[in-house]
XYZ file of C-alpha atoms in Angstrom:
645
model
C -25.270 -10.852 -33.272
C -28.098 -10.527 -30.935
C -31.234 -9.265 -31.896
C -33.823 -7.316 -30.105
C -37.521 -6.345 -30.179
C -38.541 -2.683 -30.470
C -39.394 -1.646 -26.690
C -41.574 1.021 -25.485
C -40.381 4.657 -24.388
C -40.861 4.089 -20.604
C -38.773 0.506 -20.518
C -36.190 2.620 -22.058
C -36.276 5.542 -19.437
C -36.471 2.656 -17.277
C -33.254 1.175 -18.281
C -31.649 4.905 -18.353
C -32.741 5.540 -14.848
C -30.989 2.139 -13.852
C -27.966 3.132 -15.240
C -27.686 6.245 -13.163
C -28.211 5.010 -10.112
C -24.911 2.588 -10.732
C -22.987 5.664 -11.792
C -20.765 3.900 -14.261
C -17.971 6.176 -15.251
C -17.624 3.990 -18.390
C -21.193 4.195 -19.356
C -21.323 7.816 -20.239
C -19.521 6.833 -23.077
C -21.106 4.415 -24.866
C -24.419 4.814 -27.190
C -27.870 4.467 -25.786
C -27.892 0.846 -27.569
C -25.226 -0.237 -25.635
C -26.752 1.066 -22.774
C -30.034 -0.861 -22.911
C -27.765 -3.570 -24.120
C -26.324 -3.464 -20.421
C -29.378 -3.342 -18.217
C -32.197 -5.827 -17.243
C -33.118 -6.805 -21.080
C -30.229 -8.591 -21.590
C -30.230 -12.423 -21.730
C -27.528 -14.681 -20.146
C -29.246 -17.432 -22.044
C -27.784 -17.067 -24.854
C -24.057 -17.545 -23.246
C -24.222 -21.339 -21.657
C -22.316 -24.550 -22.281
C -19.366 -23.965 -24.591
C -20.023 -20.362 -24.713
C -18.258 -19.313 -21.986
C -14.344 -18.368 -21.079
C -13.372 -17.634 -17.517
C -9.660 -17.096 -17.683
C -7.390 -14.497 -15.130
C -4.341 -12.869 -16.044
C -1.134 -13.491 -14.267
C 2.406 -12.157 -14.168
C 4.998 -10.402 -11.881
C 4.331 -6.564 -11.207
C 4.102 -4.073 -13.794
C 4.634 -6.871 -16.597
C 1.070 -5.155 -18.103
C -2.005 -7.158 -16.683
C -3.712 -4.250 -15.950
C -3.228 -2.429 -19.521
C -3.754 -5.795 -20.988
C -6.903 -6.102 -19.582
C -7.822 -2.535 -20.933
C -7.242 -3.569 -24.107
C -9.223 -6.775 -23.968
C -12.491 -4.825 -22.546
C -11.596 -2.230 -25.783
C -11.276 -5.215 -28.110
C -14.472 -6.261 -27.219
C -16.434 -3.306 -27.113
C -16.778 -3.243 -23.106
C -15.750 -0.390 -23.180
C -15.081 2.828 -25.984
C -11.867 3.241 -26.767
C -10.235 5.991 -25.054
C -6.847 7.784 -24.392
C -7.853 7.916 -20.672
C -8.812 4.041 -20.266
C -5.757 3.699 -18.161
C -6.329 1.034 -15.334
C -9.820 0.716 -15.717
C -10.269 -2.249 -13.219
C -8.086 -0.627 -10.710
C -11.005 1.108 -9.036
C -9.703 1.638 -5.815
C -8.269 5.314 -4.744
C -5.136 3.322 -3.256
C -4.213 1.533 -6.506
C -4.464 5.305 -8.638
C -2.174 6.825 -6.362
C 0.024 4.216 -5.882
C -0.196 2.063 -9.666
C -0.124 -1.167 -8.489
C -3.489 -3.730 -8.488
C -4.176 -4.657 -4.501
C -7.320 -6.140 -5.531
C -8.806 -8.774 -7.856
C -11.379 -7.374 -10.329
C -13.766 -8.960 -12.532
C -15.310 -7.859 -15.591
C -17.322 -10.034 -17.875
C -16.745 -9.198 -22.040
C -19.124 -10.172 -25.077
C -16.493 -11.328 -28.155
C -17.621 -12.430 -31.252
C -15.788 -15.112 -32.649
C -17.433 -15.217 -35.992
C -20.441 -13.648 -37.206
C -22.537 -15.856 -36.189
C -20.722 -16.927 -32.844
C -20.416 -15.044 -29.554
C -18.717 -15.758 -26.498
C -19.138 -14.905 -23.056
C -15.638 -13.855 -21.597
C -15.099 -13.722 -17.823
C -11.975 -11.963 -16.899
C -10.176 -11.686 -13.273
C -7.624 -9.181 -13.564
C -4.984 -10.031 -10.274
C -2.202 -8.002 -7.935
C 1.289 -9.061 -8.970
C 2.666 -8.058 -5.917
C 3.810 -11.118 -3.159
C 1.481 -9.803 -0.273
C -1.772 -10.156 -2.202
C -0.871 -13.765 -3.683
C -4.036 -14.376 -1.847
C -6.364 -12.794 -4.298
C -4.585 -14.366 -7.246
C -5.183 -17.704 -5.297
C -8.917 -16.880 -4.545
C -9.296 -15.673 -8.447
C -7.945 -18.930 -9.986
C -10.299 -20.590 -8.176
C -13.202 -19.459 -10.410
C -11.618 -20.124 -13.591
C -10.491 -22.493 -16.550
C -7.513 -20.891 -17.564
C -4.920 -18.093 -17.154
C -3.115 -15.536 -19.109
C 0.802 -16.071 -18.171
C 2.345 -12.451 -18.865
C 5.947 -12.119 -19.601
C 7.451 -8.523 -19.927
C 9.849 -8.718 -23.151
C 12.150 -6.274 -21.371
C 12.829 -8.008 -18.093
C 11.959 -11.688 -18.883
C 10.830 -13.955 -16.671
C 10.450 -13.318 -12.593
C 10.086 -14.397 -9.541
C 6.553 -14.248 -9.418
C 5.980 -15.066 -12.941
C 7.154 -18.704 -11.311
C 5.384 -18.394 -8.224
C 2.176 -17.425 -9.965
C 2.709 -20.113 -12.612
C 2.488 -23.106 -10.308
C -0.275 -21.494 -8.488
C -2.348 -21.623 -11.935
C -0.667 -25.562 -12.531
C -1.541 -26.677 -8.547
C -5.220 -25.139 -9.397
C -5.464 -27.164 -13.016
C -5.735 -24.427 -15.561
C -4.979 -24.024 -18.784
C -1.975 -21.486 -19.004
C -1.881 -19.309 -22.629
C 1.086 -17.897 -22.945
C 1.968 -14.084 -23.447
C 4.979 -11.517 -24.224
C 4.009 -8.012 -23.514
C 5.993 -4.848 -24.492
C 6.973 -6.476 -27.684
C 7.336 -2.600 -28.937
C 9.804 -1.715 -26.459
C 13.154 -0.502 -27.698
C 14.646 -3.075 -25.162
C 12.566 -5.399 -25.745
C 13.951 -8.819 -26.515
C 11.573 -11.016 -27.820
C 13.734 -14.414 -28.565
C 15.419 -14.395 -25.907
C 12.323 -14.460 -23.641
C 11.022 -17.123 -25.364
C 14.221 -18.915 -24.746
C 13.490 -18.469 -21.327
C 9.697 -19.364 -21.322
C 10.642 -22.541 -23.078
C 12.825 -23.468 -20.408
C 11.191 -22.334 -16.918
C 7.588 -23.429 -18.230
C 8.072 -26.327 -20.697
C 6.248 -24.239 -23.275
C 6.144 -24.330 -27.264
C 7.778 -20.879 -28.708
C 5.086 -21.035 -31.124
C 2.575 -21.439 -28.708
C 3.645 -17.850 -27.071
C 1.446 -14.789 -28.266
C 3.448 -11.754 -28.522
C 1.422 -8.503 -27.858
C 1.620 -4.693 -26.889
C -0.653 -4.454 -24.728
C -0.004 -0.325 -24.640
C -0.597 -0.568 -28.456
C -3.028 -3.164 -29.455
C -0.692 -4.975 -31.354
C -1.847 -8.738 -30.835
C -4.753 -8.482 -28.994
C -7.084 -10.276 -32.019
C -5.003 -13.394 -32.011
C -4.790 -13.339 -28.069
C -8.602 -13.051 -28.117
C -9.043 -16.257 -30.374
C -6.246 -18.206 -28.531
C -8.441 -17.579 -25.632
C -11.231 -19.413 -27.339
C -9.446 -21.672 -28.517
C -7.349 -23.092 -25.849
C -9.097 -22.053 -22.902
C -11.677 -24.815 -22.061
C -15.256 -23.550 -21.458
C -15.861 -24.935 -17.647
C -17.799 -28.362 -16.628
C -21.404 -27.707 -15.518
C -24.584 -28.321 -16.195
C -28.079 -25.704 -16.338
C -30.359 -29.030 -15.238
C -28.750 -29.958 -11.841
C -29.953 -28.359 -8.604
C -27.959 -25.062 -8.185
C -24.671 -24.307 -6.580
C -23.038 -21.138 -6.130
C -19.271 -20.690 -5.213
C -18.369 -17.207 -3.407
C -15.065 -16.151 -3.899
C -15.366 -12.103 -3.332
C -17.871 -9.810 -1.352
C -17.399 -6.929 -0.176
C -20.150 -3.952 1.995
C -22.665 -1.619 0.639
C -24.140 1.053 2.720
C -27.495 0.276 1.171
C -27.968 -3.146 -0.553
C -25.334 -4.833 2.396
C -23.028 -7.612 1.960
C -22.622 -8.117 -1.862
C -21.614 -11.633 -3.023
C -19.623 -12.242 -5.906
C -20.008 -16.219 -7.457
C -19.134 -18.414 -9.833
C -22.696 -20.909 -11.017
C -21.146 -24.136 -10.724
C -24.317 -25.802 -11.551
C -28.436 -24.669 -12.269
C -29.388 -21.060 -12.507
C -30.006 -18.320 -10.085
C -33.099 -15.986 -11.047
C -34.602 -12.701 -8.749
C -36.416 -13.645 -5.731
C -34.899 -17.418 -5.610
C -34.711 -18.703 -1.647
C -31.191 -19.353 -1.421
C -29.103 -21.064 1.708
C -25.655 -21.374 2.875
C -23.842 -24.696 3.454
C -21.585 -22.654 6.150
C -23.867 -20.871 7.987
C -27.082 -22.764 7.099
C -28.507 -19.630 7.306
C -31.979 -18.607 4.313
C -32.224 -15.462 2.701
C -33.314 -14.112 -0.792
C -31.886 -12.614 -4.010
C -33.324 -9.750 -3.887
C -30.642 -8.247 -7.387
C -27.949 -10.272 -9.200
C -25.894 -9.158 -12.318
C -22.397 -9.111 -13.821
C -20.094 -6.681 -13.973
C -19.600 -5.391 -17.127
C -16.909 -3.801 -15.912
C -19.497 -2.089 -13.511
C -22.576 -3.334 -12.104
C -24.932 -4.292 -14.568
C -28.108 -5.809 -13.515
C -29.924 -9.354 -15.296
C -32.730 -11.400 -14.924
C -31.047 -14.638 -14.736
C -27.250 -16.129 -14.016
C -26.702 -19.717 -15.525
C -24.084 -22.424 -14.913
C -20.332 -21.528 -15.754
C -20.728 -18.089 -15.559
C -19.636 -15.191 -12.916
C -21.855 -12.820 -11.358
C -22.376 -10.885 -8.414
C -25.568 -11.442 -6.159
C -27.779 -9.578 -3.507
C -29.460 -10.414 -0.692
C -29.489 -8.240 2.201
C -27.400 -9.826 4.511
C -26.133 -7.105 6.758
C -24.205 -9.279 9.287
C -20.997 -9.629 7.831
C -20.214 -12.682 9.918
C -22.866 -14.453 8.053
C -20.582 -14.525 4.624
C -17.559 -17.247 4.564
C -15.160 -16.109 1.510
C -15.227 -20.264 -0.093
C -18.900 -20.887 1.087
C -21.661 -22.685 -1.197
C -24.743 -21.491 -1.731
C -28.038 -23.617 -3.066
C -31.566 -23.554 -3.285
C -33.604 -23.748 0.191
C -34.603 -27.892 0.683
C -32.357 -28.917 -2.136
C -28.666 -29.270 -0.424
C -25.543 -29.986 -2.789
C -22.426 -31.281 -1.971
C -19.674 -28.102 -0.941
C -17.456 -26.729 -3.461
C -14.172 -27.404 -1.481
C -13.518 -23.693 0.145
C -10.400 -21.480 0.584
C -7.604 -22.430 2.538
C -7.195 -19.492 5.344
C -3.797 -17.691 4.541
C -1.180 -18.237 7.554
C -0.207 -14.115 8.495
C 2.956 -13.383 7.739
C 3.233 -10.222 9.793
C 1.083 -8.956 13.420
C 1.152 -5.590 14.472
C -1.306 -3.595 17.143
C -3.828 -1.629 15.472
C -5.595 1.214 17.548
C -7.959 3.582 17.692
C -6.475 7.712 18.961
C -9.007 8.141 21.443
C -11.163 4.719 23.292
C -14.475 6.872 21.807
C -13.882 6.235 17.953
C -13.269 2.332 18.918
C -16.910 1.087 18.155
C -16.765 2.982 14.910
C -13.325 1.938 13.880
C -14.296 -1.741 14.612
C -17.349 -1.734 12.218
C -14.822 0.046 9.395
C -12.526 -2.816 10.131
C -14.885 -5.908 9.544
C -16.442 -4.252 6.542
C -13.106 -3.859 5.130
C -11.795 -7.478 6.612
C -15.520 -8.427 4.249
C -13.144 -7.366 0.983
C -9.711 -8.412 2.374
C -10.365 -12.039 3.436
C -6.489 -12.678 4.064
C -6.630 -10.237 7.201
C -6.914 -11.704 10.817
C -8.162 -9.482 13.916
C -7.786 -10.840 17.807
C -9.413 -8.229 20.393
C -6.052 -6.929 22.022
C -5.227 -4.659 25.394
C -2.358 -2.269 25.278
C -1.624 -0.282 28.951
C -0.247 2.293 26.639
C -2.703 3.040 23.654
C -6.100 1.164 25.437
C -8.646 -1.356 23.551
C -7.556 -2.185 19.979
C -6.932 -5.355 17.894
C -3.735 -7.964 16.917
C -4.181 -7.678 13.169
C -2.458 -10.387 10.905
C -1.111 -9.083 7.320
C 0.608 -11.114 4.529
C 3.510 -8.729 4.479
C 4.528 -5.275 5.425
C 2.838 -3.538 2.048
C -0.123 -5.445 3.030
C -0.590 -3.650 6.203
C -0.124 -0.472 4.817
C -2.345 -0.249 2.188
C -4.909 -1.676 4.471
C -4.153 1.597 6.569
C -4.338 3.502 3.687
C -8.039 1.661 2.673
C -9.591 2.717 6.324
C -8.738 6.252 5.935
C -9.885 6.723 2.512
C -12.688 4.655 2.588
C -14.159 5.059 6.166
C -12.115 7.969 7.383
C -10.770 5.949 10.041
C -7.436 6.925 11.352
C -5.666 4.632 13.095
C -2.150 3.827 15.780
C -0.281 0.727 14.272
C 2.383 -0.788 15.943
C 5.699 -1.812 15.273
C 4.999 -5.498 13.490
C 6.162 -8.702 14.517
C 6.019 -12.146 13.003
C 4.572 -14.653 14.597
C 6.812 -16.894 17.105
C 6.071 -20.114 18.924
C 7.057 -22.133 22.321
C 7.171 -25.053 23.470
C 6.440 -24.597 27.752
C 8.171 -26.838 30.012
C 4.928 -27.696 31.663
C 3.437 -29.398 28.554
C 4.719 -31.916 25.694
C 6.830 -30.894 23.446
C 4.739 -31.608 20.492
C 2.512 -28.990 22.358
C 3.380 -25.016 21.015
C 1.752 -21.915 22.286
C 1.654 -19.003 19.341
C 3.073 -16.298 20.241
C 1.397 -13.324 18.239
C 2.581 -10.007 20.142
C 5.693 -9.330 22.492
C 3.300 -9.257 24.897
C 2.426 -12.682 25.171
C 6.425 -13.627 25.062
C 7.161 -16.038 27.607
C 10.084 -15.826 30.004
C 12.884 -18.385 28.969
C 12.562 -19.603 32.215
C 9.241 -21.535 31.391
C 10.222 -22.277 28.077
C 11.407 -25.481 26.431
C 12.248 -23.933 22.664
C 11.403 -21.160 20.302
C 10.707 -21.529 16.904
C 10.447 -18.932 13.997
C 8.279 -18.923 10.580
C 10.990 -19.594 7.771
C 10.173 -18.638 4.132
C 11.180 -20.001 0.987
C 12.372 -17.352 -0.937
C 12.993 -17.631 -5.036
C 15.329 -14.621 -6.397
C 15.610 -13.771 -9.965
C 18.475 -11.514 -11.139
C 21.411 -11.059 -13.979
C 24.724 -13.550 -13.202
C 26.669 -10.018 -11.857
C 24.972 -9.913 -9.116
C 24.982 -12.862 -7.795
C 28.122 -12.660 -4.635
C 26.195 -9.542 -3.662
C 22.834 -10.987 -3.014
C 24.367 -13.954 -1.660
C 25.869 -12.131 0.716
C 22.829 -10.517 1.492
C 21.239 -13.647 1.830
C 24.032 -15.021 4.604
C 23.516 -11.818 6.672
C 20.052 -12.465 6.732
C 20.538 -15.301 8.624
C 19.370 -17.546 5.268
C 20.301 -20.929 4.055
C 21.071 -22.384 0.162
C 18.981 -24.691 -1.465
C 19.222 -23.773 -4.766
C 21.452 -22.303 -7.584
C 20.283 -22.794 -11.190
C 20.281 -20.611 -14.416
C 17.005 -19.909 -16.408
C 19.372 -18.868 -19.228
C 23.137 -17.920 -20.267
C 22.736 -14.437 -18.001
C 20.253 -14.995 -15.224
C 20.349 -16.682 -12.025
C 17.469 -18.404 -10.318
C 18.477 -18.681 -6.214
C 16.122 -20.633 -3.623
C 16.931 -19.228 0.114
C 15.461 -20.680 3.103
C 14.709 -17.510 5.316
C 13.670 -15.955 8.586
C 10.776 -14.154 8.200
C 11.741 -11.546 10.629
C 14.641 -11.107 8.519
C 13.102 -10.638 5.541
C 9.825 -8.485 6.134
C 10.773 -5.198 6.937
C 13.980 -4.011 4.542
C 14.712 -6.779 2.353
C 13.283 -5.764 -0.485
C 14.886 -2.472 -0.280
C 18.327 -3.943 0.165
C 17.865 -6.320 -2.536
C 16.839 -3.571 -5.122
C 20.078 -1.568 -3.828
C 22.674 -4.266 -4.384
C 21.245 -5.769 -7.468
C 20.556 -1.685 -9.380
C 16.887 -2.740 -9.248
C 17.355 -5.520 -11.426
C 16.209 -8.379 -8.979
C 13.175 -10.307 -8.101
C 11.690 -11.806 -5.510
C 9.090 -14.171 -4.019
C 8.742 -16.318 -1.027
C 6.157 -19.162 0.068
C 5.429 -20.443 3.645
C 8.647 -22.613 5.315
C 7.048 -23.421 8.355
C 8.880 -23.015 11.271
C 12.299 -23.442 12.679
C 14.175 -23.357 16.221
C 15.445 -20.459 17.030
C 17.085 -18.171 19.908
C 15.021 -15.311 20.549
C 14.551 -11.792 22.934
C 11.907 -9.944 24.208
C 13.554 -6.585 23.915
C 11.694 -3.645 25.997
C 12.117 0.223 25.411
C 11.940 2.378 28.638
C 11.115 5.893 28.983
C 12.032 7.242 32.022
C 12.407 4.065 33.729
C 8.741 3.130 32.643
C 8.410 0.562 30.068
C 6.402 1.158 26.515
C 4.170 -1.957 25.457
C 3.883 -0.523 22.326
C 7.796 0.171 21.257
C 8.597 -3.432 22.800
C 9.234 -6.301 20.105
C 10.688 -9.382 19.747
C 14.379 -9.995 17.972
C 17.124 -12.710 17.449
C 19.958 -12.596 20.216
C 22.271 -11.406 17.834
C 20.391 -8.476 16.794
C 19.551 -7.221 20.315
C 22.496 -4.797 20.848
C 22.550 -3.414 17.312
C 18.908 -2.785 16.790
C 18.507 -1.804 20.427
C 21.099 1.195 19.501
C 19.238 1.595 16.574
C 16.113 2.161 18.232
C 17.064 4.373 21.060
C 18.929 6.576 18.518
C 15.906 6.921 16.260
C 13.642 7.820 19.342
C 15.753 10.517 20.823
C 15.487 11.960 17.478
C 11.986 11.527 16.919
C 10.340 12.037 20.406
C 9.906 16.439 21.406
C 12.020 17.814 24.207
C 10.169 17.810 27.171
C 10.794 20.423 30.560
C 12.420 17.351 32.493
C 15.408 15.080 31.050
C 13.992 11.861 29.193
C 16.269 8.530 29.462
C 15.547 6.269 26.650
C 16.422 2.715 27.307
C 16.702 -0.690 25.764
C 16.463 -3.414 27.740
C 16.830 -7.197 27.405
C 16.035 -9.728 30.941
C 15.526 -6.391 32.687
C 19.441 -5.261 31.694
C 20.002 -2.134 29.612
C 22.045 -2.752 26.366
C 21.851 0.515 24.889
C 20.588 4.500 25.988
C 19.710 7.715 24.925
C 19.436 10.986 26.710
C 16.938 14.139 25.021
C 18.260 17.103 27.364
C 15.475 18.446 29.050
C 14.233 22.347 27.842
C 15.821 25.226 29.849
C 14.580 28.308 31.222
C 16.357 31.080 32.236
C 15.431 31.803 35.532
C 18.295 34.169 36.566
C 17.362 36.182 33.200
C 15.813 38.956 35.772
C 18.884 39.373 38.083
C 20.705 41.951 37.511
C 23.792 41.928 39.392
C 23.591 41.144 43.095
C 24.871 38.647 45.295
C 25.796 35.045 43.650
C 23.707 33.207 46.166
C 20.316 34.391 44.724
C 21.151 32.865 41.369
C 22.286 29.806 42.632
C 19.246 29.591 45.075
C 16.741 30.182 42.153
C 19.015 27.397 39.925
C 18.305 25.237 42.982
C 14.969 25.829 42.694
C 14.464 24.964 39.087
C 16.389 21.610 39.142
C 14.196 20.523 41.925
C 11.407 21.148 40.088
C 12.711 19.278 37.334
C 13.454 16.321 38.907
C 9.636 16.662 40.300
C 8.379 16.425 36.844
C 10.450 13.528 35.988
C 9.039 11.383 38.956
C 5.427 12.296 37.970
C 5.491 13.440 34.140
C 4.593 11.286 31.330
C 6.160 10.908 28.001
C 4.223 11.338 25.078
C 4.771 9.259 22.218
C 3.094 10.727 19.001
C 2.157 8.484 16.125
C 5.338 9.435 14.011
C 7.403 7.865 16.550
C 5.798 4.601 15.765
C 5.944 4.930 12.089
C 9.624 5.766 12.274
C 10.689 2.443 13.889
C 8.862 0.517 11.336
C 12.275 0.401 9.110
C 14.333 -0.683 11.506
């Protein structure tokens, strides 16, 4: 235990006024010892060398990380145990409402081995969820091991696998874990049957837990000490700081989070970047504990956050190395950038909200590393950007972020994947990327397309396995691999089309296997491929923003498809509205919304016939007026609608 001198009154109003300017929600909780426990008295001296565990948990979605890593910061007395500590490192409004982790979070955890050994724990709870594999990439990065979760109901995943090699390629130390052993359907053996098998794993090296009951969580605790190696550095070299998360403050600026991978990092140190090359000064630094919790000093091997002012956000490389002004060290090797899996057209509703939208984007980009933005030009919607996303759930929740965060609202675009082309007038080893239908170039300048391919792992009970293989074939997807994890369930490799696969697959895949199915999919590169531009006209007058690109034999069905949707979707208008799809400039499928009618003879009562007709006459006229020189409004729903198509 740690042991502390008596301190005067105003230190501790001091420490009491610095805990409520970082508004912990999990402070108000805890005693006034562990308060002043948690501000700038506390020494990080004490927790160097073999003292230190920086481990992440990994598993498929909702296996438990999250409520495992409640219980750990319980455990440990991070936190007070509580029937409302549900989540706690989910602090974003997007993962409440929707109960899924979309972004890494760190806490650090004091556990005593003994009583007269403590450790200092540093843990990265990650997303389970295939469009933020980023983050769990980015998180391993900073540790020594990994918690491999296993739900005792379901077994192993897809992503369990995916994520397991991830933590192998990176050279951690994987523990183990069943969660849900107290579930009714939980089968325990037969999981560890599984483990044995998938992961060359002991069965008595697996630590079965409850994570929603606390049942294991002491032994998983000391298997972490045990068996998770403490990481390689040294307090006496010069220092060197790894950033691997940052994210915007209104008032302190860009806020760096770090591993120390050597030396120590005190208040008012001159610090530089190897990227940039640019100076600056730590003006704060502390851990998060789970919140922010200021200290004097961060040493080597342990994982902190740090402040220095910057407020240009282009100045801060996600993978960058900071040291000590005039005494350089050799880069940490960085990040490698994600490839985008999907593009769509992001815009502001009105060309006078673009300035502030594009400030709420790069702060947000600052958090989300794995987004891309290219200035784009659409005739339609005006200024806006070509965002990059690593799947369709991505981009969503990244709409959702902006207008909950910055109260940005925003036009997205129906998202494409993005193609590439080999032009006649260069080599062929030469391809132009082709990020938007826009920039599609007419087949008669073109060599060859190619498309991104995927290589997708599926996970499912033997019953369903003709289904998803016929899914599979009507996806346009090739066999590489059929092999059983155990007596009942099927592992199946799939080489994919992206398109194919990003928009409904999942949905169709939960539908023919009851739910029961998993899946995961890593970069393919590309294929050749026969591809469209396909256009939508309204009225004769083509929509940038409704055109997209599609395999040749999908044009007809999803050109229906489309056309159908929009006549449903798009208000009546005064004048007739022709809805078009068009391929090479010929129409392969229409639509007609009958135009609104007025009754103009309504007043005419009686009389002769010709001053009805001559007042009909009169009206079509004008309606055929409107429809040379009226426009077609597209609201935002319209858009949103063809996204599932």
């Amino acid at each position: 235990m740690m042991v502390f001198k008596m301190h005067s009154r105003l230190q501790c109003l001091l420490c009491f006024k610095s805990h409520l300017l970082y508004r912990s929600s999990f402070y108000n909780e805890l005693n006034f010892h562990q308060r002043f426990l948690c501000t700038k008295v506390l020494s990080m001296h004490d927790y160097v060398d073999d003292k230190i565990r920086n481990f992440s948990i990994i598993a498929h979605i909702d296996h438990g990380k999250s409520t495992l890593a409640d219980r750990l910061l319980e455990f440990t007395g991070t936190i007070k145990k509580s029937a409302t500590n549900k989540q706690v490192l989910d602090k974003l409004q997007v993962e409440r409402e929707r109960g899924i982790t979309v972004k890494a979070q760190t806490s650090s955890m004091f556990y005593n081995v003994t009583k007269s050994i403590s450790c200092l724990f540093n843990l990265i709870d990650t997303p389970g969820h295939v469009d933020f594999g980023y983050e769990v990439s980015r998180s391993l990065a900073a540790c020594q091991g990994a918690l491999l979760v296993v739900d005792a109901a379901q077994g192993v995943q897809a992503q369990t696998v995916a994520n397991f090699f991830k933590a192998i390629d990176a050279g951690l130390t994987i523990v183990p874990v069943i969660n849900k052993i107290d579930l009714a359907s939980a089968n325990v053996a037969n999981v560890c049957k599984q483990m044995e098998s998938t992961f060359d794993v002991l069965s008595e090296e697996i630590i079965k837990v409850s994570a929603k009951e606390g049942i294991g969580i002491d032994k998983l605790l000391q298997a972490i000490y045990e068996k998770v190696p403490s990481p390689k550095t040294s307090v006496k070299e010069d220092l060197s700081l790894f950033l691997f998360d940052s994210w915007y403050d209104v008032y302190r600026g860009v806020i760096n989070l770090v591993t120390v991978k050597n030396g120590k990092i005190s208040k008012g140190d001159k610090l530089q970047s190897v990227h940039s090359g640019a100076t600056f000064e730590c003006l704060s630094l502390g851990i998060l504990h789970p919140d922010e919790c200021p200290v004097n000093t961060l040493y080597a091997g342990q994982v902190g956050y740090i402040v220095t002012g910057i407020r240009d956000i282009n100045q801060t490389l996600i993978g960058d190395t900071f040291h000590h002004v005039g005494k350089p060290v050799k880069p940490t090797p960085g990040f490698k950038q994600p490839t985008p899996m999907v593009f769509s057209g992001i815009y502001p509703p009105d060309q006078d909200s673009y300035i502030g939208l594009k400030k709420a984007m790069e702060k947000l980009c600052l958090n989300d590393s794995s987004v891309s933005m290219f200035p784009d030009n659409s005739a339609a919607l005006g200024q806006g950007w070509r965002v990059g996303f690593m799947g369709l759930l991505h981009m969503d929740v990244f709409r959702q972020r902006l207008l909950q965060e910055y109260n940005a609202d925003i036009i997205v675009t129906t998202p494409n994947v993005p193609y590439q082309a080999t032009l006649k007038t260069q080599s062929s080893d030469v391809r132009k990327e082709i990020r938007s239908p826009q920039e599609f170039e007419n087949q008669s300048k073109v060599n060859c397309y190619f498309e991104p391919v995927v290589i997708g792992t599926l996970v499912f009970p033997e019953q369903y396995l003709g289904k998803i293989i016929e899914l599979c074939e009507n996806k346009r997807g090739q066999q590489l691999l059929l092999s059983y994890i155990d007596d009942s369930r099927v592992l199946l490799k799939y080489r994919l089309p992206l398109n194919e696969i990003v928009i409904d697959f999942f949905d169709l895949l939960k539908s023919v296997s009851s739910g029961y199915a998993s899946f995961d999919y890593e970069d393919g590169g590309y294929i050749e491929t026969d591809i469209e531009k396909m256009e939508i006209w309204l009225n004769g007058k083509p929509v940038d923003a409704l055109s997209t690109i599609v395999h040749k034999t999908k044009c007809l069905a999803l050109g229906k498809s489309y056309c159908f949707k929009l006549k449903e979707t798009i208000p009546r208008q005064l004048f007739e509205v022709v809805i078009q799809a068009a391929v090479r400039n010929k129409v392969i499928a229409r639509e007609t919304i009958q135009p609104l009618r007025k009754d103009v003879t309504a007043k005419c009562y009686g009389g002769d016939i010709t001053r009805k007709r001559k007042l009909l006459e009169q009206q079509k006229e004008g309606k055929k007026k409107l429809k040379r020189l009226g426009n077609v409004d597209v609201p935002h729903n319209v858009f949103l609608s063809l996204l599932k198509l």
